[in-house]
C-alpha positions as a printed Julia matrix, in Angstrom:
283×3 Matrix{Float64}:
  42.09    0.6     7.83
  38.67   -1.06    8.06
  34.88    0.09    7.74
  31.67   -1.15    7.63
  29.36   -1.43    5.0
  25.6    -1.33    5.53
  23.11   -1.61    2.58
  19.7    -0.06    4.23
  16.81   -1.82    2.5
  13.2    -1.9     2.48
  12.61   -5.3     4.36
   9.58   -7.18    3.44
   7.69  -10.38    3.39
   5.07  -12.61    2.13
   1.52  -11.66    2.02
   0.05  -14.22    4.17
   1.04  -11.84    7.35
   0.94   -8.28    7.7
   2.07   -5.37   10.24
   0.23   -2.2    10.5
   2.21    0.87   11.42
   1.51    4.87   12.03
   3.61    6.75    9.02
   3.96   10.16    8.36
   1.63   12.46    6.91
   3.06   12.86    3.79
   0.62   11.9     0.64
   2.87   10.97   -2.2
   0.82   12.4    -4.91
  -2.11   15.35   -5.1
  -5.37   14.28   -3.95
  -6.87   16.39   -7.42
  -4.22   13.95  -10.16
  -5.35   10.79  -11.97
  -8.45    9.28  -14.15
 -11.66   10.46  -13.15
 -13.99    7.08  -12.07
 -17.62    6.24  -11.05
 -18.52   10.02  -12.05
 -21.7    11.05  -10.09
 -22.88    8.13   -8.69
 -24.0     7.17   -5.31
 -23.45    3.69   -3.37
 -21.37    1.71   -6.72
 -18.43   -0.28   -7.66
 -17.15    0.84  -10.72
 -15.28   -0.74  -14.09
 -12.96   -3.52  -13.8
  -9.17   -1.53  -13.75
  -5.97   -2.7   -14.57
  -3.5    -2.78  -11.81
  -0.76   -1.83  -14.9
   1.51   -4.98  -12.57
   0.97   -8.25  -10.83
   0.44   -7.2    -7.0
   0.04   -9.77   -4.38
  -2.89   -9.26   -1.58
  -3.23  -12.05    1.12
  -0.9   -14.76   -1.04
  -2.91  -14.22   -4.19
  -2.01  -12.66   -7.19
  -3.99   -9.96   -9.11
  -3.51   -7.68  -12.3
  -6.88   -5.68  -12.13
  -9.13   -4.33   -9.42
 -12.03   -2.48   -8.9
 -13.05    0.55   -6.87
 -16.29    1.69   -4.65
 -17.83    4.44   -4.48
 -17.85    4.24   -0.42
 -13.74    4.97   -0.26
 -12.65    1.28   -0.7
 -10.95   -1.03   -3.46
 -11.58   -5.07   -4.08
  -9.63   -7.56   -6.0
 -13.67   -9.44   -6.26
 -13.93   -8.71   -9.85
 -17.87  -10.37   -9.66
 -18.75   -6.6    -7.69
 -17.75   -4.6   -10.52
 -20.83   -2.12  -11.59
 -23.32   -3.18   -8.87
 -24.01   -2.07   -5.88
 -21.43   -1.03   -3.28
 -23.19   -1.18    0.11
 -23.36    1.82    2.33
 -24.84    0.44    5.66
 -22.51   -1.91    8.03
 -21.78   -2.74   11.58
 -19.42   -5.51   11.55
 -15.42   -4.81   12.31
 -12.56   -6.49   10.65
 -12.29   -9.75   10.36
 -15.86  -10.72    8.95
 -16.83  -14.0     7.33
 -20.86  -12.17    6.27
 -21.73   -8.97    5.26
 -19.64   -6.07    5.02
 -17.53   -4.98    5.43
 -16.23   -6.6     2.23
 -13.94   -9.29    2.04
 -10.82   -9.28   -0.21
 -10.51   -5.59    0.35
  -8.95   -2.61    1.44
 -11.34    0.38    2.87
  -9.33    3.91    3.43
 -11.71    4.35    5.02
 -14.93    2.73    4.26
 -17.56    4.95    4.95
 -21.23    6.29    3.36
 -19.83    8.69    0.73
 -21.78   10.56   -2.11
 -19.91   11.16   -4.97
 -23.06   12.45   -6.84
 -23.17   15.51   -4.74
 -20.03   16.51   -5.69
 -16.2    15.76   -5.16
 -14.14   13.33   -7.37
 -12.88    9.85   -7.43
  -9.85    9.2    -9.7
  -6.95    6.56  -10.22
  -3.08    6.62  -11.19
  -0.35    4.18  -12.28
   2.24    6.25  -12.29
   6.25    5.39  -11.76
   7.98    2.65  -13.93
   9.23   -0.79  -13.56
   9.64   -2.12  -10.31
   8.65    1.24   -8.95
   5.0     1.4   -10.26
   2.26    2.67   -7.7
  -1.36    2.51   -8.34
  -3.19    5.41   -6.34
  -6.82    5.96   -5.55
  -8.1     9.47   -4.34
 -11.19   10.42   -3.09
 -11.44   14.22   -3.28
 -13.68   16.46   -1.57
 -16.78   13.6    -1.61
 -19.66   15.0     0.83
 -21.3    12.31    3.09
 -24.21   10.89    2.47
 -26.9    12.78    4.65
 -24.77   15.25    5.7
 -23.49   16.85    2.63
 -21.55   19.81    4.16
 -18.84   17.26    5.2
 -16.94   15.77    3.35
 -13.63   13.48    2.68
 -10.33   13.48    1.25
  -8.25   10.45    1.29
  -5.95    8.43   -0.62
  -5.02    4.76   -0.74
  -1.44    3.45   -2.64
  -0.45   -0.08   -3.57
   3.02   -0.42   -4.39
   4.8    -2.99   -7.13
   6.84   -5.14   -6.06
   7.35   -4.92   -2.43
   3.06   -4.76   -2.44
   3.15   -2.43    0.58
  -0.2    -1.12    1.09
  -0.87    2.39    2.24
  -3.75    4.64    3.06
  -3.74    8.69    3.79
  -6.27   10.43    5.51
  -6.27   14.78    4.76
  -9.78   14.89    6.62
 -12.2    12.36    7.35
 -15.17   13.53    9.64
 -18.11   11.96   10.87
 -21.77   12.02   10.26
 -23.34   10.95   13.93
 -26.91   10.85   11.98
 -26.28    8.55    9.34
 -25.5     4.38    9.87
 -24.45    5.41   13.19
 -21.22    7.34   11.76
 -19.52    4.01   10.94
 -16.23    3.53    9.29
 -13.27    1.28    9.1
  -9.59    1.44    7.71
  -8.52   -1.89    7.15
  -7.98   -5.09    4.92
  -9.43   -8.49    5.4
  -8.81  -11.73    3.15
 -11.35  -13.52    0.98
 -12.46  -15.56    3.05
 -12.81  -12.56    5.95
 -10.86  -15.1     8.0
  -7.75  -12.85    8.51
  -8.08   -8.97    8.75
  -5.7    -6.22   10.34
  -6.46   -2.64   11.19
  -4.91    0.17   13.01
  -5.71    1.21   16.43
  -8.72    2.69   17.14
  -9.84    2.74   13.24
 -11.78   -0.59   13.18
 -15.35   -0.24   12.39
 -16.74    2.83   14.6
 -17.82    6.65   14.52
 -14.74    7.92   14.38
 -13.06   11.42   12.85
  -9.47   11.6    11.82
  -7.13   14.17   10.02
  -3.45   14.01    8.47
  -3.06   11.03    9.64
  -1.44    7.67    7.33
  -1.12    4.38    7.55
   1.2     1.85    6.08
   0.2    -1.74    5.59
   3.33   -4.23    5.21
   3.78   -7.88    4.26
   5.4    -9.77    7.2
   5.69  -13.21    6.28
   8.78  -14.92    5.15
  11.82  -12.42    3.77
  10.56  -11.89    0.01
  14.56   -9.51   -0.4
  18.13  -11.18    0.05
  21.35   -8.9     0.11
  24.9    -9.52   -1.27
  27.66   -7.46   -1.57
  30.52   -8.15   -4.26
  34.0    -6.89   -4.33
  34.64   -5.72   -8.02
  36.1    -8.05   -9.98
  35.12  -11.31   -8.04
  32.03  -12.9    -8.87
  31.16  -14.54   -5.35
  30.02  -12.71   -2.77
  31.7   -11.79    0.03
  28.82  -11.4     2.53
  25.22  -12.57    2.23
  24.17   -9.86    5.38
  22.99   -6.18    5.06
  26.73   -5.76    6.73
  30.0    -6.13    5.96
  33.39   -5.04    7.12
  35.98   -4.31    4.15
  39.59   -3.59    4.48
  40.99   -2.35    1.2
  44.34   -1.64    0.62
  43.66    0.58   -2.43
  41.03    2.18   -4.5
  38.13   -0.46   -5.25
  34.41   -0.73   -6.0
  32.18   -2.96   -3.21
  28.59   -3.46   -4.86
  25.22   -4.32   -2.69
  22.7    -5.96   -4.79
  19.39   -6.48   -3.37
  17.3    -9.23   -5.09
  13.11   -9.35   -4.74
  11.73  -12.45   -5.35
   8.06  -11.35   -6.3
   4.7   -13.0    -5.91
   4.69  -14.29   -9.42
   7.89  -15.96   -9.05
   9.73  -12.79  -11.38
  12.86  -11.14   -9.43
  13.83   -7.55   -9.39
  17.26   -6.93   -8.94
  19.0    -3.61   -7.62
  22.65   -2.69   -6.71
  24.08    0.18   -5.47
  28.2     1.08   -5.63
  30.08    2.31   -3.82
  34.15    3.58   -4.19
  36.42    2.65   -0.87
  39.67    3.22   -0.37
  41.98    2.68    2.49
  41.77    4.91    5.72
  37.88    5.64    5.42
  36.12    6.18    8.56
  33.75    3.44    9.71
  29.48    3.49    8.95
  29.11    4.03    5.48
  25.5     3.14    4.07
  24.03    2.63    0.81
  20.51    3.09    0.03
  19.46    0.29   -2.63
């Protein structure tokens, strides 16, 4: 009378590698919700914002960030209410020039938010759940005005995944050769990953979304208790259980942040003898 335990986990590493992988479309929050920012003005970074958590970008930890006018956010506080340049050629990585280093551009391209649309911000969720979202809504190109983009980018706390949605993002062939990049580079523009086919380029995309994930070293152990004893009996996502009566088995998943902090979650889950095999536990 036997089963096996599996505690399903979001796996994820250090910040000093990252994967890039295809998600679905599926924007977590309304392109329309949040703060309104850099309110009818062309080619800018805006105010200095706080992150509302400590997130870690590229092995360095950071608390506030700013955003640009051009669908992009930077962790380089010294941009913050100066210009945001609109014209670049380079792709990702880039030690000169744009685009910028220390960033993330979903997608960096010539917008003009004093034509119309709207660029706002949210923290929203609580501790260790908190997201910060940026949404540009409806902002027309610059030079061709009767286009226009909706995107979204969201940094999550703790496990500092990084992803960017795209509801409609077409391109203006007339204007800095229709250039525009998805992507994230380090500060010293030594280290940068995009997705396929979205590095610096005219391109056009639609409901598509990206997910940006920390790959180095495991940042998450697992352990699963047996209620009442305080050691673990298995240090693996699995574990194989053969109660004789009614008892409680507990996975706890433990995050060891980027500022040293832990979170800590468990999930529990009642056994008793004769249960079928492949039970899982989302923590």
């Amino acid at each position: 009378n036997c089963t096996t335990l599996t505690a399903s986990v979001l796996e994820v590493g250090e910040t000093d590698t990252y994967s890039v992988s295809s998600i679905p479309y599926n924007p977590p929050y309304p392109y329309n919700q949040g703060t309104n920012t850099i309110v009818g003005q062309d080619d800018t970074w805006g105010n200095v914002i706080n992150l509302g958590f400590n997130f870690c970008f590229f092995g360095n930890t950071y608390s506030q960030i700013i955003i640009g006018a051009n669908g992009l956010v930077s962790f380089d506080l010294s941009n913050a209410n100066s210009w945001c340049e609109w014209q670049f050629t380079n792709t990702i990585p880039n030690a000169n020039d744009e685009p910028y280093r220390n960033s993330i551009n979903g997608a960096y391209h010539d917008m003009d938010p004093s034509v119309g649309g709207n660029i706002k911000y949210s923290i929203l969720g609580s501790y260790p759940c908190r997201t910060f979202v940026v949404n540009f809504n409806n902002v027309p190109h610059f030079a061709c005005n009767s286009i226009t983009t909706t995107q979204q980018i969201v940094l999550y706390e703790t496990t500092n995944v990084i992803e960017v949605y795209i509801d409609d993002k077409p391109t203006c062939n007339s204007w800095n050769s229709g250039n525009a990049v998805i992507g994230i580079q380090n500060t010293a523009g030594t280290v940068g990953y995009t997705p396929p086919n979205r590095n610096t380029g005219p391109w056009s995309a639609s409901n598509e979304a990206w997910r940006f994930t920390p790959s180095g070293p495991s940042i998450c152990s697992v352990n699963w208790f047996q209620e009442g004893d305080p050691n673990p009996i298995s240090t693996y996502d699995t574990v194989t259980v053969c109660p004789s009566s009614p008892i409680n088995y507990i996975a706890v998943v433990t995050y060891t942040r980027c500022d040293q902090s832990l979170v800590i979650e468990k999930d529990t889950i009642l056994m008793d003898a004769g249960i079928q095999q492949g039970n899982t536990l989302d923590t």
